[in-house]
Structure formats: structure tokens, C-alpha cells
mmCIF file of C-alpha atoms in Angstrom:
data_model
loop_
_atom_site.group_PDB
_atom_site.id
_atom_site.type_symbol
_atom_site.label_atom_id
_atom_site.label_comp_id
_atom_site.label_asym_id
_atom_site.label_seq_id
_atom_site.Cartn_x
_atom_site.Cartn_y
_atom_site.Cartn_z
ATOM 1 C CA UNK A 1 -4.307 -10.758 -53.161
ATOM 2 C CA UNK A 2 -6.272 -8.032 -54.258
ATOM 3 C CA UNK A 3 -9.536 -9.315 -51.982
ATOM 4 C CA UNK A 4 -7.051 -9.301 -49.388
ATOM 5 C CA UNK A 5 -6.358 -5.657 -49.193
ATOM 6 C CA UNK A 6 -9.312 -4.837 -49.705
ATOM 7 C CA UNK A 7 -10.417 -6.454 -47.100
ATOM 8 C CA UNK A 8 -7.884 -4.986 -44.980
ATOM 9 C CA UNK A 9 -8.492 -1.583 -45.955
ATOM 10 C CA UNK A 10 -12.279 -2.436 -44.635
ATOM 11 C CA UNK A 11 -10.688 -2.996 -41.437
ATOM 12 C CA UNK A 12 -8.971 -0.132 -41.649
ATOM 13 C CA UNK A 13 -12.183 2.226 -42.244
ATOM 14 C CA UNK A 14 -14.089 0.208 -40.482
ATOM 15 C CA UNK A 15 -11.680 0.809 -37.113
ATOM 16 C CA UNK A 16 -11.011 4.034 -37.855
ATOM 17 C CA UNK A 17 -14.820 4.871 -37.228
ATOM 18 C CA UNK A 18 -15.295 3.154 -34.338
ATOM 19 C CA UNK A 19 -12.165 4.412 -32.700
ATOM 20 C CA UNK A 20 -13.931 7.682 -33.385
ATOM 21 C CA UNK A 21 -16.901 6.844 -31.391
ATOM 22 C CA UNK A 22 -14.872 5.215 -28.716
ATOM 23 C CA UNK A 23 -12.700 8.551 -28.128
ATOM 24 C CA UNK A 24 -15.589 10.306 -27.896
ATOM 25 C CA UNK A 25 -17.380 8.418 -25.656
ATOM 26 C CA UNK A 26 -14.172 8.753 -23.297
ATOM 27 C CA UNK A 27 -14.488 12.556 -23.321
ATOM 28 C CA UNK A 28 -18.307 12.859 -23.199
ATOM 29 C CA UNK A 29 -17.898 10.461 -19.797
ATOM 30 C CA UNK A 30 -15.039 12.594 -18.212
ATOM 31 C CA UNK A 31 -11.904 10.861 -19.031
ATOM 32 C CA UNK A 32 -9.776 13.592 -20.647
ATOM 33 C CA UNK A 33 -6.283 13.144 -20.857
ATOM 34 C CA UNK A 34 -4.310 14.403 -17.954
ATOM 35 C CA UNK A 35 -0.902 14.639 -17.457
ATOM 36 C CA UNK A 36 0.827 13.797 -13.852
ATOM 37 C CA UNK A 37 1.415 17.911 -13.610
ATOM 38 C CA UNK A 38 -1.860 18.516 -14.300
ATOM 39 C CA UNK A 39 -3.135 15.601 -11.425
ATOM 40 C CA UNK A 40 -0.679 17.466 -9.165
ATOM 41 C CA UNK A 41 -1.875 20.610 -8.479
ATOM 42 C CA UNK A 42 -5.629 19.713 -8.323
ATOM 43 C CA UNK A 43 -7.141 19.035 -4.739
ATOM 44 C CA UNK A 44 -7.243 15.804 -3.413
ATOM 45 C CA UNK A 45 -11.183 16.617 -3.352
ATOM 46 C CA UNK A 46 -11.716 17.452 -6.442
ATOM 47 C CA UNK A 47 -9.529 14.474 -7.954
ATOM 48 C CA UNK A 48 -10.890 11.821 -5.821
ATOM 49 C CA UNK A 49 -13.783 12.373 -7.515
ATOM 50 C CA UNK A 50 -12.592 12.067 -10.898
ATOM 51 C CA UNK A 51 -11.085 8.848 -9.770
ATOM 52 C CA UNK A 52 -14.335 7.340 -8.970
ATOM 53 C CA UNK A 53 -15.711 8.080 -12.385
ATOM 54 C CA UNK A 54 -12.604 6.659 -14.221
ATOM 55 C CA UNK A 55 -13.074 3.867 -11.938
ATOM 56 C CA UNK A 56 -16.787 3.824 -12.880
ATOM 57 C CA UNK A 57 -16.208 4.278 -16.702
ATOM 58 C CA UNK A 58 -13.340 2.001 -16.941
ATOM 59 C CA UNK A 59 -15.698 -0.957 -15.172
ATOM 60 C CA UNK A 60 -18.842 -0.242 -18.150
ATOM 61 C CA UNK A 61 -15.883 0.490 -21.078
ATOM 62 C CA UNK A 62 -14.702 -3.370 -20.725
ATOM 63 C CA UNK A 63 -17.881 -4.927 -19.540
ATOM 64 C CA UNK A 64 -20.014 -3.278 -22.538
ATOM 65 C CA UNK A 65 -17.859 -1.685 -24.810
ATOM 66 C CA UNK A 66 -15.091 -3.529 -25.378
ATOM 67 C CA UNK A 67 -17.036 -6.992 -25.669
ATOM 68 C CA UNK A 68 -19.535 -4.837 -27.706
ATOM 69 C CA UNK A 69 -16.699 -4.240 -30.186
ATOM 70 C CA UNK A 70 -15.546 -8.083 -29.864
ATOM 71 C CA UNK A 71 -18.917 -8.888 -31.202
ATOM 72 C CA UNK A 72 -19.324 -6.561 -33.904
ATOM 73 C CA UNK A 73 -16.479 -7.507 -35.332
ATOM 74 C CA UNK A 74 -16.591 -11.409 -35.053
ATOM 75 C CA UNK A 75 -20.342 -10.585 -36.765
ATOM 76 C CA UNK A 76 -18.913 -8.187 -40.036
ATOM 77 C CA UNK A 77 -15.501 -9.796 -40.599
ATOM 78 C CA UNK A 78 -15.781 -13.209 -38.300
ATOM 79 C CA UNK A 79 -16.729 -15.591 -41.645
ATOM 80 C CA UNK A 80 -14.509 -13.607 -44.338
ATOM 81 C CA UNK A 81 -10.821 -14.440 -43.407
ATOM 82 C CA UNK A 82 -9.178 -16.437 -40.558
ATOM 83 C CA UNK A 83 -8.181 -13.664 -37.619
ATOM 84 C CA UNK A 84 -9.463 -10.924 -39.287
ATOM 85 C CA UNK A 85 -12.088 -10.389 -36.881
ATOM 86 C CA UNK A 86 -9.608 -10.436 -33.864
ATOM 87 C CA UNK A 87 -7.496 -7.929 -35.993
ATOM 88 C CA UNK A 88 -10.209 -5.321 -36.505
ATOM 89 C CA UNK A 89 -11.288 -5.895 -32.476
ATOM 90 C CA UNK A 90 -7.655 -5.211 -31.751
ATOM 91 C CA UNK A 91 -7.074 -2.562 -33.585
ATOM 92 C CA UNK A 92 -10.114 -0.747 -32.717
ATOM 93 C CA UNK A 93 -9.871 -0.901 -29.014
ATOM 94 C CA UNK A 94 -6.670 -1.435 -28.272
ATOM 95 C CA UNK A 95 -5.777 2.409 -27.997
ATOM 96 C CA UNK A 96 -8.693 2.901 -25.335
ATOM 97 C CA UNK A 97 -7.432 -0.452 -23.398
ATOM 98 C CA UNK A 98 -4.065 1.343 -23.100
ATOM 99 C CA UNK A 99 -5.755 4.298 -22.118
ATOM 100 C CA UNK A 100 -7.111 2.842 -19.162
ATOM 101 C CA UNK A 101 -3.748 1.497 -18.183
ATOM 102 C CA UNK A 102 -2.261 4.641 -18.517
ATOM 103 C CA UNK A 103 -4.978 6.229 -16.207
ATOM 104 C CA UNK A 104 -3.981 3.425 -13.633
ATOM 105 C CA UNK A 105 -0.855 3.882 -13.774
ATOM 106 C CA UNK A 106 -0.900 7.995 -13.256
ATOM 107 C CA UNK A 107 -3.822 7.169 -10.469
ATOM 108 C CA UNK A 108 -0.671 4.844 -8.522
ATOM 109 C CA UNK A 109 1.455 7.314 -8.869
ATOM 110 C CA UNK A 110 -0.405 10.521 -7.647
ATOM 111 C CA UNK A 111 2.078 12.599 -5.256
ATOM 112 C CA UNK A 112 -0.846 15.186 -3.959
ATOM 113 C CA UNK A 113 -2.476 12.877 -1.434
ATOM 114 C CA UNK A 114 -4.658 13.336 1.226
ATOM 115 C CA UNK A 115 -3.745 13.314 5.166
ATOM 116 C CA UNK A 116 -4.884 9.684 6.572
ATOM 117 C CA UNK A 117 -5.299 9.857 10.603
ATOM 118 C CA UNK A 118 -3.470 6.880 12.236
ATOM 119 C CA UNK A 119 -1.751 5.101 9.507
ATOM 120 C CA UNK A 120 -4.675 3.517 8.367
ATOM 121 C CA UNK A 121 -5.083 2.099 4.208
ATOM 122 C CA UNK A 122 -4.820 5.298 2.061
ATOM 123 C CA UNK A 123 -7.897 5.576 -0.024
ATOM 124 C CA UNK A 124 -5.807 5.865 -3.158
ATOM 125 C CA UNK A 125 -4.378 2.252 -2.118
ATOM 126 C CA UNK A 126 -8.135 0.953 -2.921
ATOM 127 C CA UNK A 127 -9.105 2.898 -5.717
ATOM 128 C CA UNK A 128 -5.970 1.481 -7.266
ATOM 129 C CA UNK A 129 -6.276 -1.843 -6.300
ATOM 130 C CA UNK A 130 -10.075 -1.622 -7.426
ATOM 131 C CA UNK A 131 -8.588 -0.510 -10.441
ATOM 132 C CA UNK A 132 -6.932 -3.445 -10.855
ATOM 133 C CA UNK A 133 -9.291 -5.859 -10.419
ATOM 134 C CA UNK A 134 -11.191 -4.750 -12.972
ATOM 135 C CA UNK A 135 -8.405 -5.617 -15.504
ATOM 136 C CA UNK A 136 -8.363 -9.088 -13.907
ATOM 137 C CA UNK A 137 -12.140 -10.115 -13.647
ATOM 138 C CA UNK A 138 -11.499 -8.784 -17.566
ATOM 139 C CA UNK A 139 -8.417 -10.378 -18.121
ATOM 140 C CA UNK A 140 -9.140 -12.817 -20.981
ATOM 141 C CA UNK A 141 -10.019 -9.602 -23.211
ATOM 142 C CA UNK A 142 -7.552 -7.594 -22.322
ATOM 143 C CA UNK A 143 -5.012 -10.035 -22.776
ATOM 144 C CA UNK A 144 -5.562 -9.797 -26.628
ATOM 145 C CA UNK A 145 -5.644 -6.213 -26.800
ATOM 146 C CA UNK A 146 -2.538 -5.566 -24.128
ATOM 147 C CA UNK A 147 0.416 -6.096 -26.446
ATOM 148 C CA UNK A 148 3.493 -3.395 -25.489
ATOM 149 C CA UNK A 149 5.093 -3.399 -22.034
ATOM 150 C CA UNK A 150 4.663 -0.355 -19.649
ATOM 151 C CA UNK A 151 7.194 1.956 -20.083
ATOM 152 C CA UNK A 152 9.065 2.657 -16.865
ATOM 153 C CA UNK A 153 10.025 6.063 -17.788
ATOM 154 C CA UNK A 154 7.076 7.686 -16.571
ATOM 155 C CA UNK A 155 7.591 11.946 -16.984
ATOM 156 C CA UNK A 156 9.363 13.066 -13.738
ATOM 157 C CA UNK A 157 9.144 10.146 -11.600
ATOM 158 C CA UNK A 158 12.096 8.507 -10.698
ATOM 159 C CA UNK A 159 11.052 4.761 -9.903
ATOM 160 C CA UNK A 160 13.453 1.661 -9.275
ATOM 161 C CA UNK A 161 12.802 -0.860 -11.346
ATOM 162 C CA UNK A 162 15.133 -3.341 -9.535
ATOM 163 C CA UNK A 163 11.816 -5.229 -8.469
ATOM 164 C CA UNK A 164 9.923 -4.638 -11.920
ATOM 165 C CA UNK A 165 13.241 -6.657 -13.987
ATOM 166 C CA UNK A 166 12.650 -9.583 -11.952
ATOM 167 C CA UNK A 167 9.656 -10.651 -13.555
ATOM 168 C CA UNK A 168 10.690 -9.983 -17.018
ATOM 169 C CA UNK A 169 9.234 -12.777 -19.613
ATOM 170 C CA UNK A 170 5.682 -12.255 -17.975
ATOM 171 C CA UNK A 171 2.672 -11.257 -20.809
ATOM 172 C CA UNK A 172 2.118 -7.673 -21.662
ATOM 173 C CA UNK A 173 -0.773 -7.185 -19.635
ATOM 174 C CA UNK A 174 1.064 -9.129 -16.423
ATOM 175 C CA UNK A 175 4.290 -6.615 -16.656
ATOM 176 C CA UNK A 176 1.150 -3.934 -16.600
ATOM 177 C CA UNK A 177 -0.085 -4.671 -13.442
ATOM 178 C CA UNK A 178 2.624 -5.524 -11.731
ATOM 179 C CA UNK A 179 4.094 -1.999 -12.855
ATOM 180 C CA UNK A 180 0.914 -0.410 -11.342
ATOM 181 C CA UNK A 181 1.886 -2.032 -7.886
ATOM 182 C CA UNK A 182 5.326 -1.576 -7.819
ATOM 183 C CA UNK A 183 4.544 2.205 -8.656
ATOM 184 C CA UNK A 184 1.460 2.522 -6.084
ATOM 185 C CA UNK A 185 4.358 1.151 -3.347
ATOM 186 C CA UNK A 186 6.990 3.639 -4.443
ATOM 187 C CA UNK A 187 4.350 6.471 -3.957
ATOM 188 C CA UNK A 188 3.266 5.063 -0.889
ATOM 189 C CA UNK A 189 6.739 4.962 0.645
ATOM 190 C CA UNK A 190 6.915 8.586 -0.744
ATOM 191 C CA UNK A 191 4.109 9.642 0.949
ATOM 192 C CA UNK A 192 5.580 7.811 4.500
ATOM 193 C CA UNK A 193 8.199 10.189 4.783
ATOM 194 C CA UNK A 194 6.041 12.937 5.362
ATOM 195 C CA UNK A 195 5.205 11.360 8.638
ATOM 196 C CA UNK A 196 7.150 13.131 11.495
ATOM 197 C CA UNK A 197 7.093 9.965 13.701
ATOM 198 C CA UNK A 198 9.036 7.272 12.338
ATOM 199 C CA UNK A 199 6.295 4.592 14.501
ATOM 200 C CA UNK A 200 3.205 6.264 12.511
ATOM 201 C CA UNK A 201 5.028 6.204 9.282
ATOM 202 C CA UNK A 202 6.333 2.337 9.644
ATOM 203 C CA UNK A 203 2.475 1.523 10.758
ATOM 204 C CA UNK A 204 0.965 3.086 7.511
ATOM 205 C CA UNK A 205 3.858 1.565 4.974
ATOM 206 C CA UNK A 206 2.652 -1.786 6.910
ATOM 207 C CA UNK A 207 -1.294 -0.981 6.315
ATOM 208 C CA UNK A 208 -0.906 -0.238 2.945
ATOM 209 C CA UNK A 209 1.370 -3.024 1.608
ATOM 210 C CA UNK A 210 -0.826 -5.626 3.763
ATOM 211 C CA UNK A 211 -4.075 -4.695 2.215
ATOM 212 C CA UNK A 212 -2.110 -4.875 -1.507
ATOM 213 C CA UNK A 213 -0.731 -8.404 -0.287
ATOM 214 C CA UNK A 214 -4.433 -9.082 1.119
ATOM 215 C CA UNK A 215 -6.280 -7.861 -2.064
ATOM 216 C CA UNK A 216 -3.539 -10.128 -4.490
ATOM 217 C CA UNK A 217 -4.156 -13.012 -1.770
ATOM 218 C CA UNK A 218 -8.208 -12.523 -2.297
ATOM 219 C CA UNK A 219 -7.906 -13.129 -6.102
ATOM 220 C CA UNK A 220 -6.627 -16.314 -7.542
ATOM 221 C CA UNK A 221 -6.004 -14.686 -10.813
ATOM 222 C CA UNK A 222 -4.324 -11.968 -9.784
ATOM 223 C CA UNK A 223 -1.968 -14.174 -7.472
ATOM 224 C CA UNK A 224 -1.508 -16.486 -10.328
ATOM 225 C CA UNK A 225 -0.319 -13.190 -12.375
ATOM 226 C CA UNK A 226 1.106 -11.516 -10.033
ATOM 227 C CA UNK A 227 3.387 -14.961 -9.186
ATOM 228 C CA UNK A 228 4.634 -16.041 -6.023
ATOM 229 C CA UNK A 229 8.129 -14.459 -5.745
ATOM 230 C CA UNK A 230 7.044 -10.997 -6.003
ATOM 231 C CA UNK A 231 3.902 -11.894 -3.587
ATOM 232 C CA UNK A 232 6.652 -12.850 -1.048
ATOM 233 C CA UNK A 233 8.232 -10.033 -1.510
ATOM 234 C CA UNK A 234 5.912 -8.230 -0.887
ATOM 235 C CA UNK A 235 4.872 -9.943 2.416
ATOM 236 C CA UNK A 236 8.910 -9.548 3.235
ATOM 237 C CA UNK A 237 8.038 -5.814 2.726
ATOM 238 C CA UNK A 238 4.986 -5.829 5.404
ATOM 239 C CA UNK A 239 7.270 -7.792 8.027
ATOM 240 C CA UNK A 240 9.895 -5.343 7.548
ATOM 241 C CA UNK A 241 7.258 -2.503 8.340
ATOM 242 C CA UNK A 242 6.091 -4.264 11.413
ATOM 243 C CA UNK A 243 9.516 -4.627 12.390
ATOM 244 C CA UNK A 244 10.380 -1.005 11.837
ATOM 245 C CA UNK A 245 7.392 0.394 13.715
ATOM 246 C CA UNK A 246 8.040 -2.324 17.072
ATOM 247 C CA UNK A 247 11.346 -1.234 17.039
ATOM 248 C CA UNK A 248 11.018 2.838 16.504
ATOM 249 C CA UNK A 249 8.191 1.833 19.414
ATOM 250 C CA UNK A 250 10.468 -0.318 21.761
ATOM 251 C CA UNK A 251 13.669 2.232 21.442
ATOM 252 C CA UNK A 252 11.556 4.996 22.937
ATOM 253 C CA UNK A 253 10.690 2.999 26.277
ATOM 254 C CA UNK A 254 13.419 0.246 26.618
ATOM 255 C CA UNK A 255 15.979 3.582 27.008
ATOM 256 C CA UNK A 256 14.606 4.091 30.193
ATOM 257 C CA UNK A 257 14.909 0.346 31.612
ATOM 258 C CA UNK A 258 18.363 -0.328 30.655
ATOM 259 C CA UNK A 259 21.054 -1.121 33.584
ATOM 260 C CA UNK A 260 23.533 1.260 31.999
ATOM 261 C CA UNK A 261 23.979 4.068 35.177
ATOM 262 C CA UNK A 262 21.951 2.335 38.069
ATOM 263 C CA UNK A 263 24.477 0.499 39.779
ATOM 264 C CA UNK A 264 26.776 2.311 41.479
ATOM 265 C CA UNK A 265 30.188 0.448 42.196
ATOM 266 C CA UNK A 266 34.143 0.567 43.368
ATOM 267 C CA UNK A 267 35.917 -1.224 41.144
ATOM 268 C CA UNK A 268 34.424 -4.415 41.698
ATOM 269 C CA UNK A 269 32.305 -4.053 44.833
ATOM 270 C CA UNK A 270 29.137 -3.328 44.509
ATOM 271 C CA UNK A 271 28.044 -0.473 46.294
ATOM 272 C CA UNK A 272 24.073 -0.288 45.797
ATOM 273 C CA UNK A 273 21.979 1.591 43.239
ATOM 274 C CA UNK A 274 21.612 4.947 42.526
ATOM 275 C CA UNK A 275 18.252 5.818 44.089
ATOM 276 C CA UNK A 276 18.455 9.392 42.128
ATOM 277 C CA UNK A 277 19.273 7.332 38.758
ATOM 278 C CA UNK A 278 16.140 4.901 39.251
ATOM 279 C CA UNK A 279 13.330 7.428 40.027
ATOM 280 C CA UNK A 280 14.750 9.466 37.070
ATOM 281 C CA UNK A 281 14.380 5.624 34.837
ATOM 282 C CA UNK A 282 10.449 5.499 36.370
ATOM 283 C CA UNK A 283 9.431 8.911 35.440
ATOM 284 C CA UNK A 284 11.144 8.715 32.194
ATOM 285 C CA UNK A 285 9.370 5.314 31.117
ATOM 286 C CA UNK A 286 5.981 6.486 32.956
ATOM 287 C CA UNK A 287 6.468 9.991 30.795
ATOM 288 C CA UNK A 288 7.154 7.846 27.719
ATOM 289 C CA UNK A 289 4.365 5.130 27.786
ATOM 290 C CA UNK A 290 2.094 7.444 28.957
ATOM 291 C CA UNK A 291 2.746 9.375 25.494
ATOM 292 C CA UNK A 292 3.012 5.884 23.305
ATOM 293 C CA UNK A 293 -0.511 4.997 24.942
ATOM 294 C CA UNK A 294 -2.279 8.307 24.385
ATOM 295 C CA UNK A 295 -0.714 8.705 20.825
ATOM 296 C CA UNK A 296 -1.081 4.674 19.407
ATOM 297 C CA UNK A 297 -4.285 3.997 21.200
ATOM 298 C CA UNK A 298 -5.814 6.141 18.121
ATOM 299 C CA UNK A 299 -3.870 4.902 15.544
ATOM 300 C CA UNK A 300 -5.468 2.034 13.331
ATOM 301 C CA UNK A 301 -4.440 -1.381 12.024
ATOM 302 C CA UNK A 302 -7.351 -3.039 9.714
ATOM 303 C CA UNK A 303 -6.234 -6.407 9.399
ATOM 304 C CA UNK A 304 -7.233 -8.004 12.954
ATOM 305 C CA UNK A 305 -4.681 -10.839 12.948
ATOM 306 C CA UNK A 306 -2.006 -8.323 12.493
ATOM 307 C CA UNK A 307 -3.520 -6.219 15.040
ATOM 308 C CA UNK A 308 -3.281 -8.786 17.349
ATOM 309 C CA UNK A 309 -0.145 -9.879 16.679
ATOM 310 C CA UNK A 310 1.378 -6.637 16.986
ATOM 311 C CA UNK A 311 0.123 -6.503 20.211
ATOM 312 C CA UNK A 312 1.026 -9.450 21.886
ATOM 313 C CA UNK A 313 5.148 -8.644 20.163
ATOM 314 C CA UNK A 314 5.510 -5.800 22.009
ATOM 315 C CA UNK A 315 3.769 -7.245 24.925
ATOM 316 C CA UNK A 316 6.306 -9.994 24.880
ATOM 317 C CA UNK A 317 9.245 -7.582 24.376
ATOM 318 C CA UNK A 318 8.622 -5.181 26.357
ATOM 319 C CA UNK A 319 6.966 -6.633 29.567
ATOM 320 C CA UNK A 320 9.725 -9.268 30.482
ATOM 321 C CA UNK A 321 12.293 -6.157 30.797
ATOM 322 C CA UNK A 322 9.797 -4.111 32.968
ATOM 323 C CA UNK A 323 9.388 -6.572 34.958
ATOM 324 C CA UNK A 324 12.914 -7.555 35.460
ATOM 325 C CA UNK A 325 13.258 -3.104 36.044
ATOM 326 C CA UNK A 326 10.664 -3.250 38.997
ATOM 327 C CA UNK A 327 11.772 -6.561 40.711
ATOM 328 C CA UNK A 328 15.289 -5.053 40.766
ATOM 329 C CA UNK A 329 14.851 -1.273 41.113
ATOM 330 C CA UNK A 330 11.262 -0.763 41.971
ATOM 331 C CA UNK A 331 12.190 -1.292 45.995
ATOM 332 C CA UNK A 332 15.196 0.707 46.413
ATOM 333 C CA UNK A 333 13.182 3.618 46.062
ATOM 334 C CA UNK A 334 9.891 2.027 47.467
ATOM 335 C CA UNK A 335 11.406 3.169 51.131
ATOM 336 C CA UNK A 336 11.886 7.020 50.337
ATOM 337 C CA UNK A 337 9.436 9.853 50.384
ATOM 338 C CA UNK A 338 7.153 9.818 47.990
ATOM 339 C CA UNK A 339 8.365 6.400 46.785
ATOM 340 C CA UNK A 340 5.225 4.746 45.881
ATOM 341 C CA UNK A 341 4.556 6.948 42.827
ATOM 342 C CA UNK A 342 7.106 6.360 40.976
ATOM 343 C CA UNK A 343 5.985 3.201 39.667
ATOM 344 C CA UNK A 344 3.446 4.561 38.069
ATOM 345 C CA UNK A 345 2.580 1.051 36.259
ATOM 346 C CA UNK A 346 1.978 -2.514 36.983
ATOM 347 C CA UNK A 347 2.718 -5.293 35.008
ATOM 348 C CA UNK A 348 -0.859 -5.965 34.765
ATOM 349 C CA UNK A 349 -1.878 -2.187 33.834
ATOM 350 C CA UNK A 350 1.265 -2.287 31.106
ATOM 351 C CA UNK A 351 -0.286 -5.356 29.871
ATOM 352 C CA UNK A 352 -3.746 -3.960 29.818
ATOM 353 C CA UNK A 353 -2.669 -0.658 27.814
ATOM 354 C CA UNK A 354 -0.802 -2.208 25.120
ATOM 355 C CA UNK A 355 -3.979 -4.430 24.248
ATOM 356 C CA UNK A 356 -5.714 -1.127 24.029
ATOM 357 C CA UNK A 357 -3.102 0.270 21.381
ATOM 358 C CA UNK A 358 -4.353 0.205 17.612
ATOM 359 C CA UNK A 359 -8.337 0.991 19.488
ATOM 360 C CA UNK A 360 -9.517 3.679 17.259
ATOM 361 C CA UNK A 361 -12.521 2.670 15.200
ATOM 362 C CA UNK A 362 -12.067 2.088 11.698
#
């Protein structure tokens, strides 16, 4: 009993010192402790670049460090008691392990963000998904030293954690990462609202959850963890986005080729169409695509089969009903003065545009 504790109380010294070193070794590489008040009033400039270096330090802490520390300790304490080793490698790291968590988790949940031009992936979606797969290409020593659950009471932020209690009875370090994501998506759908055009705001949501869904996809760990409920979900999500930006898209130029007010009739006989009505429909639509074009032709979807798909949907919804506009419109007003110019548009020009939307170089 009494070579037990003092044993133990080895450990305890032992630890205690090389905690020391470790918490210094944070501090003399730049990774002070920061709260989320403090992230949010420094420029987006200035704190991307602490970002890189905590993603920089975190990568050489695990690598080096941390299996540094594995070693030492199987070496002093490995042949003197069973699991005394892992105990001392625990308790000596396991406060900077969860100190890297914590710094992922405040990185997913930044609020002061950056402008991105078209939509595209937000660079705080990468650094935080680079984040993350350093804790999985790591994830055999982390699992030992990751032994609490996140706590989803993070200072001010208000997050649902609907999504998070459905995969409760997953290991410590699991219900970490998943936390991570579900809080990088909250802040993401945050930061959406700031867009003032509902398409551009759907488009970027999309971008953003694809290249999480992508990045999950990419690593068979990480899908394995991650499990494939909440992956579906989150694919569910990235339809829904699509979706939402075809349809804030469509609403805008389908207005203009409904039937609703072009037929002009007594009681039941038909009387002809409004000629006044239908060159009002072709300058509105021309006036309207015209601005879709200009605007989405510089907005930017990464992933190329989505691109493409997105595409050819609103191709297939939206050309059928021009069509259908010109074949029974178009030549009422053909006749008049000026008539040719208000189809502005072929079929085949219509069809040429939209393949151009989504052009802007990445």
C-alpha cells in the first residue's frame, strides 16, 4: 500500500512538472487563452492569422508532444505498476488536449467574419475543418486523453442542441467533434443572414455545408465517427439550400411568365390577349434575367457536380415555361411597332446564359 502511494505521488510530481513545461510551451508559441469577447472585437486580419498558428501548433503539439509525453511515461513508470504509465500520460496532457478542443470549438464559433464574394466556402469553414482533421489523423491518442463531453453552454451563444442529443452514447472525443460541426453550421447560418439576397445567402449555406459533407465524405474515420445519420443530415441540409436558392431564383422570373392577367375574356368567350399585359411580361422577365445573369454569373459554386447540376435544374424549370410564354404570347405582339424587341431572348440564348451562371473563377 504504502509503495503504492508513493508511487502515485511520483505521478503526481512527476505531471505536475511537465504540465508546467507544456503550459508554457503553449504561451511561448502564441496560444494564450482567449475568450469569445475577446475573438470578437479583433479584425478578421489580425485573427486569421492567429488561427493559422493554432492550427500550426496544434498539428506539432499532438504529432511531437503529446506522443513525446506517451513515451516518457511508458519509459519512467511503464514496468512499475499496470496502467500507471497511461495514468501519468493522461494526466499530464490531458489539460492541453482539452485546450485544443476548446480553441476549436471558439474558432467554429467566431461571429466577426470576413465578407466572402459570391457565396463561395468561408475560409473559417476550412480552417475548422483542418482543425478537425488533425484530431482524427490523431485520434487513437486523443481518444485516451478526451474523457468529459463538450459542454453546450458555451458563454453567450445560444446553440440548439436538438441535432447534438441525437448522437448521445458516442465517445468523448466523438460528441467533441461533432459539437465543433454542429457549432461551425449554426455560425454559418448566422453569418447567411447578413446576406441581403435571399439567392446569395441560400448559395453560400449550400457551399459551406457541402464542403463539411465533402471533407467528412474524404475521411473514413471521420465518417465512421461522425456516423451516418448525422452525415445524412447533413446532406438533407445541402439539398434544402439548393432548393432554397432555385426557388428564391425561379420566383423572381417565373412572376413574369405566369397566365394570370394575359387573357382577356367575357365570361366565357375568349376575347384575345392583352397585347399591353404581354409586352409589360417580356420586359419584366428580360429586366429580371438580365439582372439574375449579370449578378449569378459571378457568384461561385466549388463542387463541379453541384455546379452542374444546379444548372441544368433551373434550366429544366425554367425553360419549358418560357417556352410555352413565347409560343403563346411572343406573336401577338410580334405584329405591332416595335414588336420584335420585346423578346429580348431565345430559348437557345436562355439556355446559353444559365450555363454561364456560377462562371466566376475560384
Amino acid at each position: 500500500m504504502k509503495s503504492h502511494e508513493q508511487l502515485f505521488m511520483c505521478v503526481v510530481t512527476y505531471s505536475r512538472v511537465r504540465k508546467s513545461f507544456l503550459y508554457t510551451t503553449f504561451q511561448r508559441l502564441g496560444i494564450e487563452k482567449l475568450s469569445m469577447e475577446e475573438v470578437g472585437i479583433m479584425e478578421w486580419d489580425a485573427l486569421e492569422e492567429k488561427i493559422k498558428r493554432w492550427i500550426k501548433v496544434a498539428k506539432n503539439f499532438i504529432r511531437i508532444l503529446f506522443a513525446s509525453e506517451k513515451q516518457q511515461s511508458r519509459q519512467i513508470f511503464g514496468g512499475l505498476e499496470t496502467g500507471m504509465d497511461d495514468a501519468c500520460f493522461v494526466k499530464t496532457v490531458g489539460d492541453a488536449a482539452t485546450k485544443l478542443f476548446d480553441i476549436a470549438e471558439k474558432l467554429s464559433m467566431i461571429q466577426r467574419l470576413s465578407e466572402v464574394s459570391g457565396g463561395t466556402i468561408h475560409t473559417l469553414t476550412k480552417y475548422v475543418m483542418d482543425y478537425v482533421s488533425i484530431f482524427i489523423d490523431n485520434k487513437k491518442i486523443l481518444t485516451e486523453l478526451i474523457e468529459s463531453k463538450p459542454s453546450t453552454n458555451f458563454e453567450d451563444m445560444m446553440i440548439p442542441d436538438v441535432e447534438y442529443a441525437e448522437v448521445e452514447g458516442r465517445t468523448p472525443l466523438t460528441l467533441h467533434l461533432i459539437w465543433i460541426i454542429v457549432s461551425l453550421r449554426f455560425n454559418l447560418e448566422g453569418k447567411s443572414k447578413y446576406y441581403g439576397d435571399a439567392s446569395l445567402a441560400h448559395l453560400f449555406m449550400m457551399n459551406n455545408l457541402d464542403y463539411i459533407v465533402c471533407k467528412i465524405e474524404e475521411s473514413p474515420k471521420l465518417k465512421e465517427m461522425i456516423g451516418d445519420d448525422y452525415l445524412k443530415k447533413l446532406a438533407e441540409d445541402v439539398q434544402l439550400a439548393a432548393t432554397g436558392y432555385q426557388k428564391s431564383t425561379l420566383d423572381k422570373l417565373l412572376f413574369w411568365l405566369r397566365d394570370e392577367g394575359l387573357v382577356r375574356r367575357w365570361w366565357s368567350i375568349f376575347l384575345g390577349v392583352s397585347k399591353t399585359t404581354s409586352k409589360q411580361r417580356h420586359k419584366g422577365f428580360n429586366s429580371s434575367f438580365q439582372e439574375v445573369y449579370q449578378t449569378q454569373a459571378g457568384w461561385v459554386v466549388p463542387n463541379l457536380q453541384l455546379r452542374e447540376k444546379l444548372r441544368l435544374s433551373i434550366s429544366n424549370k425554367l425553360i419549358p415555361p418560357y417556352n410555352s410564354f413565347l409560343k403563346r404570347y411572343n406573336r401577338e405582339i410580334e405584329s405591332g411597332k416595335h414588336g420584335n424587341t420585346y423578346a429580348k431572348y431565345s430559348v437557345k440564348d436562355l439556355e446559353t446564359d444559365i450555363m454561364n451562371f456560377f462562371a466566376s473563377p475560384l
